[in-house]
Coordinates of C-alpha atoms in Angstrom, one line a residue:
P1 CA 67.4 179.2 30.1
P2 CA 68.8 175.6 30.1
R3 CA 65.7 174.5 31.8
D4 CA 63.5 176.1 29.3
A5 CA 65.5 174.5 26.4
A6 CA 65.1 171.1 28.0
S7 CA 61.4 171.6 28.4
R8 CA 61.1 172.6 24.8
K9 CA 62.9 169.5 23.5
R10 CA 60.6 167.0 25.3
P11 CA 57.5 167.7 23.2
Q12 CA 59.7 167.4 20.1
G13 CA 60.8 163.9 21.1
K14 CA 57.2 162.9 21.7
V15 CA 56.1 164.1 18.3
K16 CA 59.0 162.2 16.7
A17 CA 58.0 159.0 18.4
D18 CA 54.4 159.4 17.4
A19 CA 55.5 159.8 13.8
H20 CA 56.8 156.2 13.8
R21 CA 53.7 154.7 15.4
M22 CA 51.4 152.7 13.0
P23 CA 48.0 154.2 12.6
T24 CA 45.3 152.6 14.7
W25 CA 43.1 151.8 11.6
L26 CA 46.0 150.0 10.0
T27 CA 46.7 148.0 13.1
I28 CA 43.1 146.9 13.4
T29 CA 43.0 146.0 9.7
I30 CA 46.1 143.8 10.0
C31 CA 44.7 142.1 13.1
V32 CA 41.4 141.4 11.3
C33 CA 43.3 140.0 8.3
I34 CA 45.4 137.7 10.5
L35 CA 42.2 136.5 12.2
L36 CA 40.5 135.9 8.9
C37 CA 43.5 134.0 7.5
G38 CA 43.6 131.8 10.7
A39 CA 39.9 131.1 10.4
L40 CA 40.2 130.2 6.7
L41 CA 43.2 127.9 7.5
A42 CA 41.2 126.3 10.3
G43 CA 38.2 125.9 8.1
E44 CA 40.3 124.3 5.4
C45 CA 41.8 121.8 7.9
L46 CA 38.4 120.9 9.2
M47 CA 37.1 120.4 5.7
R48 CA 40.0 118.2 4.7
A49 CA 39.5 116.2 7.9
Y50 CA 35.8 115.8 7.1
L51 CA 36.5 114.8 3.5
T52 CA 39.1 112.3 4.6
Q53 CA 36.7 110.8 7.2
R54 CA 34.0 110.5 4.5
Q55 CA 36.4 108.9 2.1
N56 CA 37.5 106.4 4.8
E57 CA 33.8 105.6 5.6
R58 CA 33.1 105.1 1.9
E59 CA 36.0 102.8 1.5
A60 CA 35.1 100.9 4.6
A61 CA 31.5 100.5 3.3
Y62 CA 32.7 99.4 -0.1
Q63 CA 35.0 96.8 1.6
R64 CA 32.0 95.5 3.6
V65 CA 30.1 95.1 0.4
V66 CA 33.0 93.2 -1.2
D67 CA 33.4 91.0 1.8
A68 CA 29.7 90.2 1.8
H69 CA 29.9 89.2 -1.9
P70 CA 32.7 86.7 -2.3
L71 CA 33.5 85.2 -5.7
P72 CA 36.3 82.7 -5.5
S73 CA 38.3 82.6 -8.8
D74 CA 37.7 78.9 -9.4
I75 CA 33.9 79.2 -8.8
R76 CA 33.8 82.4 -10.9
T77 CA 35.4 80.5 -13.8
L78 CA 32.7 77.8 -13.6
I79 CA 29.9 80.4 -13.3
E80 CA 31.1 82.3 -16.3
Q81 CA 31.4 79.1 -18.3
Y82 CA 28.0 77.7 -17.6
A83 CA 26.2 81.0 -17.5
A84 CA 27.5 81.6 -21.1
E85 CA 26.5 78.1 -22.1
N86 CA 23.0 78.7 -20.7
K87 CA 22.6 82.3 -21.9
L88 CA 22.5 83.7 -18.4
Q89 CA 24.0 86.8 -16.8
P90 CA 26.9 85.4 -14.6
A91 CA 26.1 88.1 -11.9
F92 CA 22.6 86.6 -11.5
V93 CA 24.1 83.1 -11.1
A94 CA 26.6 84.4 -8.5
S95 CA 23.7 86.0 -6.6
I96 CA 21.8 82.7 -6.5
V97 CA 24.9 80.9 -5.3
L98 CA 25.6 83.5 -2.6
N99 CA 22.0 83.3 -1.2
E100 CA 21.7 79.5 -1.5
S101 CA 25.0 78.4 0.0
S102 CA 27.4 81.3 0.6
Y103 CA 29.8 79.5 -1.8
R104 CA 30.0 76.3 0.4
T105 CA 30.3 73.3 -1.9
D106 CA 29.3 71.0 1.0
A107 CA 26.2 73.0 2.0
E108 CA 23.1 70.9 2.8
S109 CA 19.8 72.2 3.9
G110 CA 17.4 70.8 6.4
V111 CA 15.1 69.5 3.6
G112 CA 18.0 67.8 1.7
A113 CA 19.1 70.3 -0.9
R114 CA 22.8 70.1 -1.7
G115 CA 25.8 72.0 -3.0
L116 CA 26.5 75.5 -4.2
M117 CA 23.1 76.0 -5.8
Q118 CA 21.1 73.9 -3.3
L119 CA 19.4 71.5 -5.7
M120 CA 16.8 69.1 -4.3
P121 CA 17.0 65.4 -5.1
E122 CA 14.0 65.3 -7.4
T123 CA 15.1 68.4 -9.3
A124 CA 18.6 67.2 -9.7
Q125 CA 17.4 63.7 -10.9
W126 CA 15.1 65.4 -13.5
I127 CA 17.9 67.7 -14.7
A128 CA 20.3 64.7 -15.0
G129 CA 17.8 63.1 -17.3
K130 CA 17.5 66.2 -19.4
L131 CA 21.3 66.4 -19.7
K132 CA 21.5 62.7 -20.5
L133 CA 24.1 62.2 -17.8
E134 CA 25.1 58.6 -17.2
N135 CA 25.9 57.1 -13.9
Y136 CA 24.3 60.0 -12.1
S137 CA 24.1 60.1 -8.3
F138 CA 22.9 62.8 -5.9
A139 CA 26.3 62.8 -4.3
M140 CA 27.6 64.5 -7.4
M141 CA 25.8 67.7 -6.2
Y142 CA 28.7 68.2 -3.9
D143 CA 31.0 68.7 -6.9
A144 CA 31.1 72.4 -7.8
E145 CA 31.2 72.0 -11.5
T146 CA 28.4 69.5 -11.7
N147 CA 26.2 71.5 -9.3
I148 CA 26.7 74.8 -11.3
R149 CA 26.1 73.0 -14.5
F150 CA 22.8 71.6 -13.2
G151 CA 21.8 74.8 -11.5
T152 CA 22.5 77.1 -14.5
W153 CA 20.6 74.7 -16.8
Y154 CA 17.6 74.9 -14.4
L155 CA 17.8 78.8 -14.3
N156 CA 17.8 78.8 -18.1
Y157 CA 14.7 76.6 -18.0
L158 CA 13.0 79.0 -15.6
A159 CA 14.1 82.0 -17.6
G160 CA 12.4 80.5 -20.6
L161 CA 9.1 80.1 -18.6
F162 CA 9.2 83.6 -17.2
Q163 CA 10.6 85.8 -20.0
G164 CA 14.0 86.1 -18.3
D165 CA 12.5 88.2 -15.5
P166 CA 15.0 88.1 -12.5
T167 CA 12.3 88.5 -9.9
L168 CA 10.1 85.7 -11.3
V169 CA 13.0 83.4 -11.8
A170 CA 14.3 84.0 -8.3
C171 CA 10.8 83.3 -6.9
A172 CA 10.4 80.2 -9.0
Y173 CA 13.9 78.9 -8.0
H174 CA 12.9 79.3 -4.3
A175 CA 9.2 78.5 -4.2
G176 CA 8.7 76.5 -7.4
Q177 CA 7.3 77.4 -10.8
G178 CA 3.7 76.3 -9.9
E179 CA 3.6 78.7 -7.0
V180 CA 4.8 81.6 -9.2
R181 CA 2.2 80.8 -11.8
G182 CA -0.4 80.9 -9.1
W183 CA 0.7 84.4 -8.1
L184 CA 0.7 85.6 -11.7
S185 CA -2.9 84.5 -12.1
D186 CA -3.9 86.5 -9.0
P187 CA -5.0 90.0 -10.1
G188 CA -4.2 91.2 -6.6
L189 CA -0.6 90.3 -7.1
S190 CA 0.0 90.7 -10.8
E191 CA -1.7 93.4 -12.8
D192 CA -0.9 91.9 -16.2
G193 CA -0.4 88.2 -15.4
V194 CA 3.2 88.4 -16.7
T195 CA 5.1 90.5 -14.2
L196 CA 5.2 90.5 -10.4
K197 CA 6.2 93.2 -8.0
L198 CA 7.8 92.0 -4.9
E199 CA 6.0 94.5 -2.7
N200 CA 2.7 92.9 -3.7
L201 CA 3.8 89.6 -2.2
A202 CA 3.0 88.8 1.4
D203 CA 6.0 88.9 3.7
G204 CA 7.7 85.6 3.8
P205 CA 10.8 83.5 2.9
T206 CA 10.3 83.8 -0.9
K207 CA 9.8 87.6 -0.9
S208 CA 12.8 88.0 1.3
Y209 CA 14.9 85.6 -0.8
A210 CA 14.0 87.2 -4.2
G211 CA 14.7 90.7 -2.8
R212 CA 18.2 89.6 -1.7
V213 CA 18.9 87.9 -5.0
T214 CA 17.9 90.9 -7.1
R215 CA 19.8 93.2 -4.9
D216 CA 22.9 91.1 -5.0
Y217 CA 22.5 90.6 -8.7
G218 CA 23.1 94.4 -9.2
I219 CA 26.0 94.4 -6.7
Y220 CA 27.8 91.5 -8.4
Q221 CA 27.3 93.1 -11.8
A222 CA 28.9 96.3 -10.5
L223 CA 31.7 94.6 -8.6
Y224 CA 32.8 91.9 -11.1
F225 CA 31.0 92.0 -14.4
T226 CA 31.1 95.7 -15.5
P227 CA 33.4 96.3 -18.4
P228 CA 36.5 98.3 -17.3
A229 CA 35.7 101.2 -19.6
Q230 CA 32.4 101.6 -17.8
S231 CA 33.4 100.8 -14.3
A232 CA 34.5 104.3 -13.2
G233 CA 32.0 105.6 -10.7
V234 CA 29.9 102.5 -10.6
D235 CA 28.2 102.3 -7.2
P236 CA 28.0 98.7 -5.8
L237 CA 24.9 99.7 -4.0
P238 CA 22.4 100.1 -6.8
D239 CA 18.7 100.9 -6.6
A240 CA 16.1 98.2 -7.2
D241 CA 15.6 99.0 -10.9
S242 CA 19.3 99.0 -11.8
A243 CA 19.6 95.5 -10.3
L244 CA 16.9 94.1 -12.7
L245 CA 19.1 93.4 -15.7
P246 CA 17.6 90.8 -18.1
L247 CA 18.9 87.4 -17.5
A248 CA 19.4 86.5 -21.1
S249 CA 18.3 87.3 -24.7
R250 CA 15.3 85.0 -25.0

């Protein structure tokens, strides 16, 4: 009898142990939930890492744009002063200075142009006469203020000839007004004789120069001359059309 009693108790203990075991379906459900939570957490970490990397890349790209478009405070003051005096957009003047001299007051080209805005001797002499400047000498083109005063006067003159079109003014500043007039009179280059699309020009120094100037014009406008209330979200890498702001009210 004792043996029979023991044998009867063993199945009862097994039943009692089984009663405390978690159901298989619930175990599987919990494991799946844990795996899903882990996957979601890993996905969130990867997404944050990706967004951080993209933000860092964006900030680095922005800094490269800023570094490539310097605007020293003293030169900026002069640009703003004489741009206003000559009814020009200061961002356009800044883009001309960048592409002419990279803001080097002592810059001199192989053909003799001098200073920030790289004025040629004949052009500077002619402008000095228009400004009625006494005791003029070409050495004065190394002076930042004099050079910017002369250069902005000349840009205003060209803007008057070409309806303030940045592309035409940049082309004329680089190649001369006579060359630009010749292009405008060519139906193959200008459909209306008034405007000129850069893509219609043959590849060469003037086309490259005008393309850089109009591009940098938009970048300078976004970086330095956009009103604070409008600056949020401004991309310093504008498309071609957004760069072509009118130079002045003609």
